mmCIF file of C-alpha atoms and ligand atoms in Angstrom:
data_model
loop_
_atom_site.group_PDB
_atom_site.id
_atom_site.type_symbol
_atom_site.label_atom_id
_atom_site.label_comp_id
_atom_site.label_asym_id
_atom_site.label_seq_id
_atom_site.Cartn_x
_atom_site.Cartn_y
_atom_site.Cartn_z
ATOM 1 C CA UNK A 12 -35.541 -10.172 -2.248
ATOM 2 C CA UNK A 13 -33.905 -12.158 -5.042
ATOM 3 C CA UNK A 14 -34.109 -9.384 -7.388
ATOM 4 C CA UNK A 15 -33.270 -6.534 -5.061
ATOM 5 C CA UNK A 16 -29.508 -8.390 -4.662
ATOM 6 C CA UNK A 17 -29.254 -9.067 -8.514
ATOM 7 C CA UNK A 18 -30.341 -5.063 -9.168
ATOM 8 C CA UNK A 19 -27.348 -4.089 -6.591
ATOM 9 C CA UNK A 20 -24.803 -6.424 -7.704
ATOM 10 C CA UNK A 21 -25.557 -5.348 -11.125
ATOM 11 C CA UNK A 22 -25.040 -1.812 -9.993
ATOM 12 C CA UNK A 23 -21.792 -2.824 -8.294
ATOM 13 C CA UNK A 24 -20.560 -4.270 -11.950
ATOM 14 C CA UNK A 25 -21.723 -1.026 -13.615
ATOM 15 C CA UNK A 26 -19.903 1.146 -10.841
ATOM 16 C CA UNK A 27 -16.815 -1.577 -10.802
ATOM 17 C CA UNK A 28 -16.568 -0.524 -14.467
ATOM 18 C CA UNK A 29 -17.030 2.597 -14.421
ATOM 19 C CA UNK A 30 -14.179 3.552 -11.873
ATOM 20 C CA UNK A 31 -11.516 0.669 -13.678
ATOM 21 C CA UNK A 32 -12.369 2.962 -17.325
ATOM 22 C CA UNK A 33 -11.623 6.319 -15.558
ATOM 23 C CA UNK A 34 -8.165 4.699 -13.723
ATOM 24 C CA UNK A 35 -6.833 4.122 -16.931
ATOM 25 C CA UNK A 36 -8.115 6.888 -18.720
ATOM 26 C CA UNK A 37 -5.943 9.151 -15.556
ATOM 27 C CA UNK A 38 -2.361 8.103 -16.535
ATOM 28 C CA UNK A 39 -0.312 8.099 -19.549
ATOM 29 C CA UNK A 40 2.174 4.841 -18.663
ATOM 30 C CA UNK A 41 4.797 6.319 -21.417
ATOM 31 C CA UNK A 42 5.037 9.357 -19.867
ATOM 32 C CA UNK A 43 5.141 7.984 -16.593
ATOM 33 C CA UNK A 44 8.242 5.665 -17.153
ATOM 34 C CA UNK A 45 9.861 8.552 -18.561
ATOM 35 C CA UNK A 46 10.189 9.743 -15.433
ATOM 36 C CA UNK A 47 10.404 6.577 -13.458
ATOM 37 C CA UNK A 48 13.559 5.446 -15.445
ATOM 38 C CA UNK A 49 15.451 9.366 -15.105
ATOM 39 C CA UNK A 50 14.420 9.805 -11.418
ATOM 40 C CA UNK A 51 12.944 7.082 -9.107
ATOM 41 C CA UNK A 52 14.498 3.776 -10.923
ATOM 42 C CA UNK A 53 17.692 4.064 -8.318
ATOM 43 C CA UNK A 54 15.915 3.625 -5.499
ATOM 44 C CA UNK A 55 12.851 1.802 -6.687
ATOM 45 C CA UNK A 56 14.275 -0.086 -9.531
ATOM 46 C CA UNK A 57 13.261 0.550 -13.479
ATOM 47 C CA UNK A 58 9.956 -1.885 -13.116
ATOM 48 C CA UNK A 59 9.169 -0.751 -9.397
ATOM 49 C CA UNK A 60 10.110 -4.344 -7.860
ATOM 50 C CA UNK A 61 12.794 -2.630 -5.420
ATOM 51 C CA UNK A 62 15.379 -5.052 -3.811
ATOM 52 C CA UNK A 63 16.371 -2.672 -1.023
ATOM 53 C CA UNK A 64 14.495 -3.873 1.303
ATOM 54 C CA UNK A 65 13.725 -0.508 3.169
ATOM 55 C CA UNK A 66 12.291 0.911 -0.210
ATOM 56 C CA UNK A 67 9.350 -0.203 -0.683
ATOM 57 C CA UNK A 68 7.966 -1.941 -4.196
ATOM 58 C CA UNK A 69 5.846 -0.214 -6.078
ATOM 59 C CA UNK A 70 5.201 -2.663 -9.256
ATOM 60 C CA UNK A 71 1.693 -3.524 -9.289
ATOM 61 C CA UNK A 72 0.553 -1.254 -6.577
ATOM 62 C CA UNK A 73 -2.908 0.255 -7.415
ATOM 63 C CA UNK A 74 -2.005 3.103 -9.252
ATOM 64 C CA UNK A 75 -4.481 5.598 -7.632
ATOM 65 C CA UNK A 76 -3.061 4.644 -4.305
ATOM 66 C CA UNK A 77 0.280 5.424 -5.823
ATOM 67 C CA UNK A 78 -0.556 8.826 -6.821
ATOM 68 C CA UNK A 79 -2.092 9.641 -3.354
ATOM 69 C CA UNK A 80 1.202 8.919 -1.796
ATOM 70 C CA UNK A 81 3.016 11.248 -3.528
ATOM 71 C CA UNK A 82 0.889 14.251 -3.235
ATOM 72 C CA UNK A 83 0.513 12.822 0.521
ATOM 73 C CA UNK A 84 4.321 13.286 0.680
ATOM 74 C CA UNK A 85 4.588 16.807 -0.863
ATOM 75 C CA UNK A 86 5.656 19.665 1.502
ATOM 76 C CA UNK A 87 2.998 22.716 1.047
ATOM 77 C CA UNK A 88 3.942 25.731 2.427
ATOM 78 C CA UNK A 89 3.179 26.652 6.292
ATOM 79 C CA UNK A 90 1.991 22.714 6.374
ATOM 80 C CA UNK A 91 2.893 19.697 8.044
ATOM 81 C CA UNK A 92 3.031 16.816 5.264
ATOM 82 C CA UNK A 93 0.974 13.977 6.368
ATOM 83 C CA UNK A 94 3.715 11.448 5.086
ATOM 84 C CA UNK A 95 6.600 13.430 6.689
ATOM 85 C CA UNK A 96 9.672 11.668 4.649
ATOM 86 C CA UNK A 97 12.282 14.245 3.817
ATOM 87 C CA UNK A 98 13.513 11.634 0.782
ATOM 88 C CA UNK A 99 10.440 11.517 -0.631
ATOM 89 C CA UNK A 100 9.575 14.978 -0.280
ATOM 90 C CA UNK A 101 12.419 15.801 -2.651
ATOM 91 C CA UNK A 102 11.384 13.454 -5.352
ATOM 92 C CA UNK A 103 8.411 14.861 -5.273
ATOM 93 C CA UNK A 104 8.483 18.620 -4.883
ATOM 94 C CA UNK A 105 9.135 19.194 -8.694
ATOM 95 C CA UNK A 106 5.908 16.621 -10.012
ATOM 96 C CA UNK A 107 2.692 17.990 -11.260
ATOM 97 C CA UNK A 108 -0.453 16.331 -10.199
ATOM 98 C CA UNK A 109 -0.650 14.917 -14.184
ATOM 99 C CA UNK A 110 2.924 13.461 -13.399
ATOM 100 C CA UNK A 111 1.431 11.321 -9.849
ATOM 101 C CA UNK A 112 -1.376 10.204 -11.763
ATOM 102 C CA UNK A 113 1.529 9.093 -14.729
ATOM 103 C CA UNK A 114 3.725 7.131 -12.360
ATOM 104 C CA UNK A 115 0.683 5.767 -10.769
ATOM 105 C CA UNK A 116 -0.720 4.128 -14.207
ATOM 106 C CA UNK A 117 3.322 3.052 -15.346
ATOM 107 C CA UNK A 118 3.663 1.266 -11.827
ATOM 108 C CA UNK A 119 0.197 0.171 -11.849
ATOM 109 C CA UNK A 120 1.221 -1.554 -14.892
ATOM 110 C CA UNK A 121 4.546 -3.507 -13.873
ATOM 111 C CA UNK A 122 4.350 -7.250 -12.532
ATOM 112 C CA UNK A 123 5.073 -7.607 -8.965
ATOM 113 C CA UNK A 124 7.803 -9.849 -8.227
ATOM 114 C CA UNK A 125 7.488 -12.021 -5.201
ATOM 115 C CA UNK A 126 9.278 -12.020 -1.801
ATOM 116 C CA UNK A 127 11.219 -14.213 -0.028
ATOM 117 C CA UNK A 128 9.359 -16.637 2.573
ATOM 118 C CA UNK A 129 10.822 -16.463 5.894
ATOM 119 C CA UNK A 130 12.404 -19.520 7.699
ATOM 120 C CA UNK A 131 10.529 -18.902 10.884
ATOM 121 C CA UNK A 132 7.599 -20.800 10.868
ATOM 122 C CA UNK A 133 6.496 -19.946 14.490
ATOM 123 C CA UNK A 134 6.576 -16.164 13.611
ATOM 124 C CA UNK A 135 4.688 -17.132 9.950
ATOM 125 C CA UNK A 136 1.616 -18.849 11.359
ATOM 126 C CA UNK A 137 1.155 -15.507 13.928
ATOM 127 C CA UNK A 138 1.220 -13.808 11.425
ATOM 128 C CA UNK A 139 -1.215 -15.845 8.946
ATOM 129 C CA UNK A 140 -3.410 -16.290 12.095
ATOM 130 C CA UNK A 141 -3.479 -12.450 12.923
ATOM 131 C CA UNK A 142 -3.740 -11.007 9.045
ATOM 132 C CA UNK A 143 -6.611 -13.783 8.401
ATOM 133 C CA UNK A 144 -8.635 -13.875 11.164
ATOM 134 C CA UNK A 145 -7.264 -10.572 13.258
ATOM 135 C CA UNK A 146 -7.011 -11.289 17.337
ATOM 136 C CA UNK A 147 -10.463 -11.351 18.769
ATOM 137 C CA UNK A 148 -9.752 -10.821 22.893
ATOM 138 C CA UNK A 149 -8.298 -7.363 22.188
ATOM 139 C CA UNK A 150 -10.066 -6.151 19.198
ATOM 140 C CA UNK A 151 -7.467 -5.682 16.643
ATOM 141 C CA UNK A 152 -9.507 -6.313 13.188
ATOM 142 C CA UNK A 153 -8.494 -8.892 10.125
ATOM 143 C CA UNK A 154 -6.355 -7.081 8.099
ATOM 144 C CA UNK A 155 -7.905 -9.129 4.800
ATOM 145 C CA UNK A 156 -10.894 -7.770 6.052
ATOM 146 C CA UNK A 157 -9.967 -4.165 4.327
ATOM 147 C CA UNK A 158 -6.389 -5.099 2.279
ATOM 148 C CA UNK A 159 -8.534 -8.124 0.642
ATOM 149 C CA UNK A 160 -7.297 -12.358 1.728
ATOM 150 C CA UNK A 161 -5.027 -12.685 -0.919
ATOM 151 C CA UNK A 162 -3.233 -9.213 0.355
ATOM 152 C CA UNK A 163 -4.100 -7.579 -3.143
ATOM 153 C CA UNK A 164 -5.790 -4.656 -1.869
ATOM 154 C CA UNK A 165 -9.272 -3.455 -2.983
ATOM 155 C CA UNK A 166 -8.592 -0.125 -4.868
ATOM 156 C CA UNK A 167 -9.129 3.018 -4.690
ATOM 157 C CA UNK A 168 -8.025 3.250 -0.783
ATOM 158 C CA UNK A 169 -6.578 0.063 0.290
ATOM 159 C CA UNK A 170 -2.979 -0.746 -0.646
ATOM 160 C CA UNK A 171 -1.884 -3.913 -2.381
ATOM 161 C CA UNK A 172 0.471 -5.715 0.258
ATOM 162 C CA UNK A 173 1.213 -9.027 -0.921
ATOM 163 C CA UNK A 174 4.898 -9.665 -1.529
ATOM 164 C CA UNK A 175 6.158 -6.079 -0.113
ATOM 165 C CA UNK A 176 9.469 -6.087 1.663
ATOM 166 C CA UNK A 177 9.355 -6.855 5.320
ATOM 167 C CA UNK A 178 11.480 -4.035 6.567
ATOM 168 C CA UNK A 179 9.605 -1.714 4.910
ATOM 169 C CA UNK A 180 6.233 -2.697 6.172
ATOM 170 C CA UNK A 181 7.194 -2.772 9.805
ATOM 171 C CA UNK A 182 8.460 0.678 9.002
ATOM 172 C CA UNK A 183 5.283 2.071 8.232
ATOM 173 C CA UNK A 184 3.363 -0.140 10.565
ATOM 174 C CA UNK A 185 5.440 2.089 13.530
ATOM 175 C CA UNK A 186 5.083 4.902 12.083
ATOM 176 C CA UNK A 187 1.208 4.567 11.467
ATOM 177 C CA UNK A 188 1.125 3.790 15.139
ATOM 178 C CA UNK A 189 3.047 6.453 16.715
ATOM 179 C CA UNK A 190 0.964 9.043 14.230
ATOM 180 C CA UNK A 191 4.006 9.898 12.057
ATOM 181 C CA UNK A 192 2.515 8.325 8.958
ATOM 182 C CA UNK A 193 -0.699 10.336 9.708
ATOM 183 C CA UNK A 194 -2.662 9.779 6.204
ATOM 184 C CA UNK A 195 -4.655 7.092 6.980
ATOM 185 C CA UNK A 196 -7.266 9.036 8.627
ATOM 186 C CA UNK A 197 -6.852 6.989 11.840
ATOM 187 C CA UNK A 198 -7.703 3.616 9.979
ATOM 188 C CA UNK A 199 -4.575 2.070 10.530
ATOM 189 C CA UNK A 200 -3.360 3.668 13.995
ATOM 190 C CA UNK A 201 -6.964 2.350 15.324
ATOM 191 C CA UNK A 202 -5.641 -1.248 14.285
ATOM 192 C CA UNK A 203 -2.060 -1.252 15.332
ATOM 193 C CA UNK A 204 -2.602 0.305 19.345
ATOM 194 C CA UNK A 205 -3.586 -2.639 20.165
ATOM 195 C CA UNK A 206 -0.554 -4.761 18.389
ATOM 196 C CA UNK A 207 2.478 -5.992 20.020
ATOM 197 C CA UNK A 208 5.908 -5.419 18.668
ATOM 198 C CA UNK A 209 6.444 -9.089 17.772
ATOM 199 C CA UNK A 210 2.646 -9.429 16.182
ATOM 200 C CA UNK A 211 4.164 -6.093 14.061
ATOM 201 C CA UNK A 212 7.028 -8.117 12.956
ATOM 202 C CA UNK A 213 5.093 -11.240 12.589
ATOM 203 C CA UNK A 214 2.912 -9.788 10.032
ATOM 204 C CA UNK A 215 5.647 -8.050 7.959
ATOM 205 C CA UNK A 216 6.800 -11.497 7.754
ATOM 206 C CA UNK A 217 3.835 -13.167 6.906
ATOM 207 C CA UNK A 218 2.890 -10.393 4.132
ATOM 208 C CA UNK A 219 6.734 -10.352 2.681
ATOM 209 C CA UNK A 220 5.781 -14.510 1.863
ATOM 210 C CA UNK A 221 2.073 -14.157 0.451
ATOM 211 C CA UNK A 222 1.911 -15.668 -2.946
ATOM 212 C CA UNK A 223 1.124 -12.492 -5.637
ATOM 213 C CA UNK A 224 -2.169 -13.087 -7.264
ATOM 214 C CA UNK A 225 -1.642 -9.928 -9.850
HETATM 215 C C1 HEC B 23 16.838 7.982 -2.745
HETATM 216 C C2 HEC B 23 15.905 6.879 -2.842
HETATM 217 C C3 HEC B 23 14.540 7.138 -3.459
HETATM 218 C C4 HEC B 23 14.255 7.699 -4.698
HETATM 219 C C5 HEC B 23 15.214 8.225 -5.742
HETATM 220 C C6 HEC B 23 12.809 7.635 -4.830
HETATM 221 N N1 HEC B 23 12.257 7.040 -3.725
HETATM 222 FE FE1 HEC B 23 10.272 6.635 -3.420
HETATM 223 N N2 HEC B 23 10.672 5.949 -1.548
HETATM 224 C C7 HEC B 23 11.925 5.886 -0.979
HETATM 225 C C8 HEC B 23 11.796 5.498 0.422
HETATM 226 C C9 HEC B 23 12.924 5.308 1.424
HETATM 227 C C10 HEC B 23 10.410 5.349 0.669
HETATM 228 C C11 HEC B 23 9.726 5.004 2.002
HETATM 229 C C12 HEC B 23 9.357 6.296 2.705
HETATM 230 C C13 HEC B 23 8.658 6.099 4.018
HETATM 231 O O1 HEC B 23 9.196 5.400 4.876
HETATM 232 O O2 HEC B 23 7.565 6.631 4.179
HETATM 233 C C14 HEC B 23 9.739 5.629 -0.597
HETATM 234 C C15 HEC B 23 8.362 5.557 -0.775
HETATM 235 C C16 HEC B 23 7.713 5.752 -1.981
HETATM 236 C C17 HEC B 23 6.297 5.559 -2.214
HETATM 237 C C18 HEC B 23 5.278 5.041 -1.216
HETATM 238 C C19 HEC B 23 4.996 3.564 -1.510
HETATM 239 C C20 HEC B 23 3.976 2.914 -0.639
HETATM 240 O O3 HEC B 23 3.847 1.683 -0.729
HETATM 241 O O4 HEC B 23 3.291 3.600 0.129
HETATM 242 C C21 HEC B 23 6.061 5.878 -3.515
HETATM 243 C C22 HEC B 23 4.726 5.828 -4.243
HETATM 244 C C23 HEC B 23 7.325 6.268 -4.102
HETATM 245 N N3 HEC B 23 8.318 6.187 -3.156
HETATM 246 C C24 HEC B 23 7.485 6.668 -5.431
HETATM 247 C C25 HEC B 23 8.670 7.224 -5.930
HETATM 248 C C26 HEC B 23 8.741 7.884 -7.213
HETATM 249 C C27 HEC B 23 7.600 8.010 -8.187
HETATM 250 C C28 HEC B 23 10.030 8.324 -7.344
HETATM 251 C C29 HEC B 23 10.622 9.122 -8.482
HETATM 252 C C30 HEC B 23 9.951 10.375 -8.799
HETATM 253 C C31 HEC B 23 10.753 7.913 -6.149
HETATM 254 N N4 HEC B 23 9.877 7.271 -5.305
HETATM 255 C C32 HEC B 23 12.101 8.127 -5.922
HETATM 256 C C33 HEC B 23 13.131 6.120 -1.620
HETATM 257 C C34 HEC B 23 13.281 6.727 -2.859
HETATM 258 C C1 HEC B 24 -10.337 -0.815 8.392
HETATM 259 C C2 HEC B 24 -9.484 -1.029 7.247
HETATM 260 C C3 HEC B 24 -8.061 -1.502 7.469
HETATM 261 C C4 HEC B 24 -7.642 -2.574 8.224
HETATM 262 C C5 HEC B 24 -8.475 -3.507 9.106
HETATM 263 C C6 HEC B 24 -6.212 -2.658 8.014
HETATM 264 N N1 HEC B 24 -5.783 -1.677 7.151
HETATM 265 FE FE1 HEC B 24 -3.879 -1.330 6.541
HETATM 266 N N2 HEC B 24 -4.451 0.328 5.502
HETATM 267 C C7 HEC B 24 -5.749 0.775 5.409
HETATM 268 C C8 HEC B 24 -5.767 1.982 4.580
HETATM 269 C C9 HEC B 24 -6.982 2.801 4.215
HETATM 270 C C10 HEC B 24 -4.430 2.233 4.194
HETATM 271 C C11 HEC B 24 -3.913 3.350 3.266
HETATM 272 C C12 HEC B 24 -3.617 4.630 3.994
HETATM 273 C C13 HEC B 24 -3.085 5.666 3.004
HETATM 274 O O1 HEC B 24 -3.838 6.140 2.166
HETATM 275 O O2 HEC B 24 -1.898 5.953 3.033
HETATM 276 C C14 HEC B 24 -3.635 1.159 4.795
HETATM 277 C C15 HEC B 24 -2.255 1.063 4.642
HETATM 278 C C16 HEC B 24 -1.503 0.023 5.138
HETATM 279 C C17 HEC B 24 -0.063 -0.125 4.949
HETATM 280 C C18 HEC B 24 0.854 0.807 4.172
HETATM 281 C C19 HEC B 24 1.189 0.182 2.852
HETATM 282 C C20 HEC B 24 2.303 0.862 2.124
HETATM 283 O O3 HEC B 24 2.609 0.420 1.002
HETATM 284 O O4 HEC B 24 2.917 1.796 2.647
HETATM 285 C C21 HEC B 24 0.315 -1.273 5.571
HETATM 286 C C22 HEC B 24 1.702 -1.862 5.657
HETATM 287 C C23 HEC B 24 -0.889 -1.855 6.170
HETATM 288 N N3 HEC B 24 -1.964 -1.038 5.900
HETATM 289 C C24 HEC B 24 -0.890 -3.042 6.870
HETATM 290 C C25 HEC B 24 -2.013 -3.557 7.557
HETATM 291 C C26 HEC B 24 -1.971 -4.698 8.441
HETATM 292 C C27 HEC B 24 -0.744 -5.532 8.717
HETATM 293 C C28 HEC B 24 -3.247 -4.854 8.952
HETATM 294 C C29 HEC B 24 -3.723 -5.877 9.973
HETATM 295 C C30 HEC B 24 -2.996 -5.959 11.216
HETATM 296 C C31 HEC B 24 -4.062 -3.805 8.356
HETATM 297 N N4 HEC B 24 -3.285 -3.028 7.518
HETATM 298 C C32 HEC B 24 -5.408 -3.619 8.607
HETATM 299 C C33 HEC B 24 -6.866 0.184 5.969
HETATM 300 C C34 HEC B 24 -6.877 -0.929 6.812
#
C-alpha cells in the first residue's frame, strides 16, 4: 500500500514538472509586455495590478488561464463568444494565439498586489465561512475545494482569486450564474444557483481581503 502512494505521488512530481517546464517554455514575457505596455496597460495597468476596480487584475494570474480568456473572448465568425464582452473582444480581435500565450507568461510573471480588507466584519466571516467550508444544507460546494484555501488557484483550469477586486468578482459571479459568462463548462453556474445575492457579495468581499501567497 505504502509503496503504491509513494509510486503515484512520485508520478504526480514528475507530471507537476513536466506541465510547470512546458508553461514557461509557451510564452515569451518580452514580447508579451510589449504589447501589454502599447495596448492593455490603460485599463489593466503596466504590471497587471489594475486599480479600477471593475477591471479585473491580472498580475500573477496563472498564465495559461490568462491565455484561455482571451481566445474565450474572441468573436469567430457565425459564433456566439463564450465570454460575450464587447471591450474585450476588441482588444483581442487583432492577437495571434502566440500573442495569448505571450501576455499569459508576462502577467504570469508580475507580483500581485493585495486588496483592501473590508470594514464589514459580519459580511467577512460569511464569506470566510462559505469560501472555506461551502454551505452544507443546500449543497453549494467549498470554493477552496477547486480555487485552492489560500485562493491561489491550482493551474491549468482554476483561476487564482486571492486579492482580486470585489466589483469585479461579483461581476462575473452574476454573470456565471445567469449563463452569460458561459466558459466554465457549467462548473461555476452549478455552484452559484444555489447562492444568495448577499452570500455573492459576501464572498467578493472576503476574496478582495485574502492575504496573496504568490
Ligand atoms: C478599455 C479597457 C480595457 C483594455 C484596454 C483592456 N482590457 Fe482586459 N478587461 C477589461 C474589462 C472591463 C474586463 C472584464 C470583462 C468581463 O466582465 O468579462 C477585462 C478582462 C480581461 C481578462 C480576464 C481576466 C480574468 O480574471 O478572467 C483578461 C485576461 C484581460 N482583460 C486581458 C487584457 C489584455 C491582454 C489586454 C490588452 C491586449 C486588455 N485586457 C485590454 C478592460 C480592458
Ligand atoms: C468544482 C470546481 C469549482 C468550485 C467549487 C468553484 N469554482 Fe470558481 N471557477 C472554477 C473554474 C473551472 C473556473 C474557470 C472558468 C474559466 O475557464 O473561465 C472558475 C472561475 C471562477 C471565477 C472567475 C475568475 C476571474 O478572474 O474571472 C470566480 C470569481 C470564481 N470562480 C469564484 C468562485 C467562488 C466564489 C466559489 C465558491 C462559492 C467558486 N468559484 C467555486 C471552478 C470552481
Amino acid at each position: 500500500m505504502m509503496k503504491m502512494i509513494k509510486t503515484s505521488m512520485a508520478m504526480a512530481a514528475i507530471l507537476a514538472m513536466a506541465f510547470s517546464t512546458s508553461a514557461l517554455a509557451a510564452g515569451d514575457i518580452a514580447k508579451g509586455q510589449e504589447i501589454a505596455a502599447g495596448v492593455c496597460a490603460g485599463c489593466h495597468n503596466a504590471d497587471g495590478n489594475s486599480i479600477i476596480p471593475i477591471n479585473p487584475k491580472l498580475a500573477g494570474q496563472h498564465a495559461e488561464y490568462i491565455t484561455k480568456q482571451l481566445m474565450d473572448f474572441k468573436v469567430e465568425e457565425g459564433k456566439t463568444s463564450k465570454r460575450n464582452n464587447p471591450v474585450m473582444a476588441s482588444m483581442v480581435a487583432a492577437l495571434t494565439q502566440e500573442d495569448m500565450e505571450n501576455l499569459g507568461a508576462f502577467y504570469d510573471a508580475q507580483d500581485a498586489a493585495s486588496g483592501a480588507v473590508s470594514a464589514n466584519k459580519e459580511l467577512l466571516e460569511i464569506g470566510k465561512i462559505l469560501y472555506h467550508g461551502g454551505n452544507i444544507e443546500n449543497g453549494v460546494p467549498a470554493c477552496a475545494s477547486c480555487h485552492g484555501p489560500t485562493g491561489s488557484g491550482v493551474p491549468p483550469h482554476y483561476p487564482m482569486l486571492a486579492g482580486q477586486h470585489a466589483e469585479y468578482t461579483l461581476v462575473q459571479l452574476n454573470l456565471f450564474n445567469t449563463g452569460d459568462r458561459s466558459n466554465d463548462d457549467g462548473v461555476m453556474k452549478k455552484v452559484l444557483t444555489r447562492m444568495s445575492g448577499e452570500q455573492k457579495r459576501a464572498v467578493s468581499e472576503y476574496i478582495q481581503g485574502m492575504p496573496l501567497t504568490k
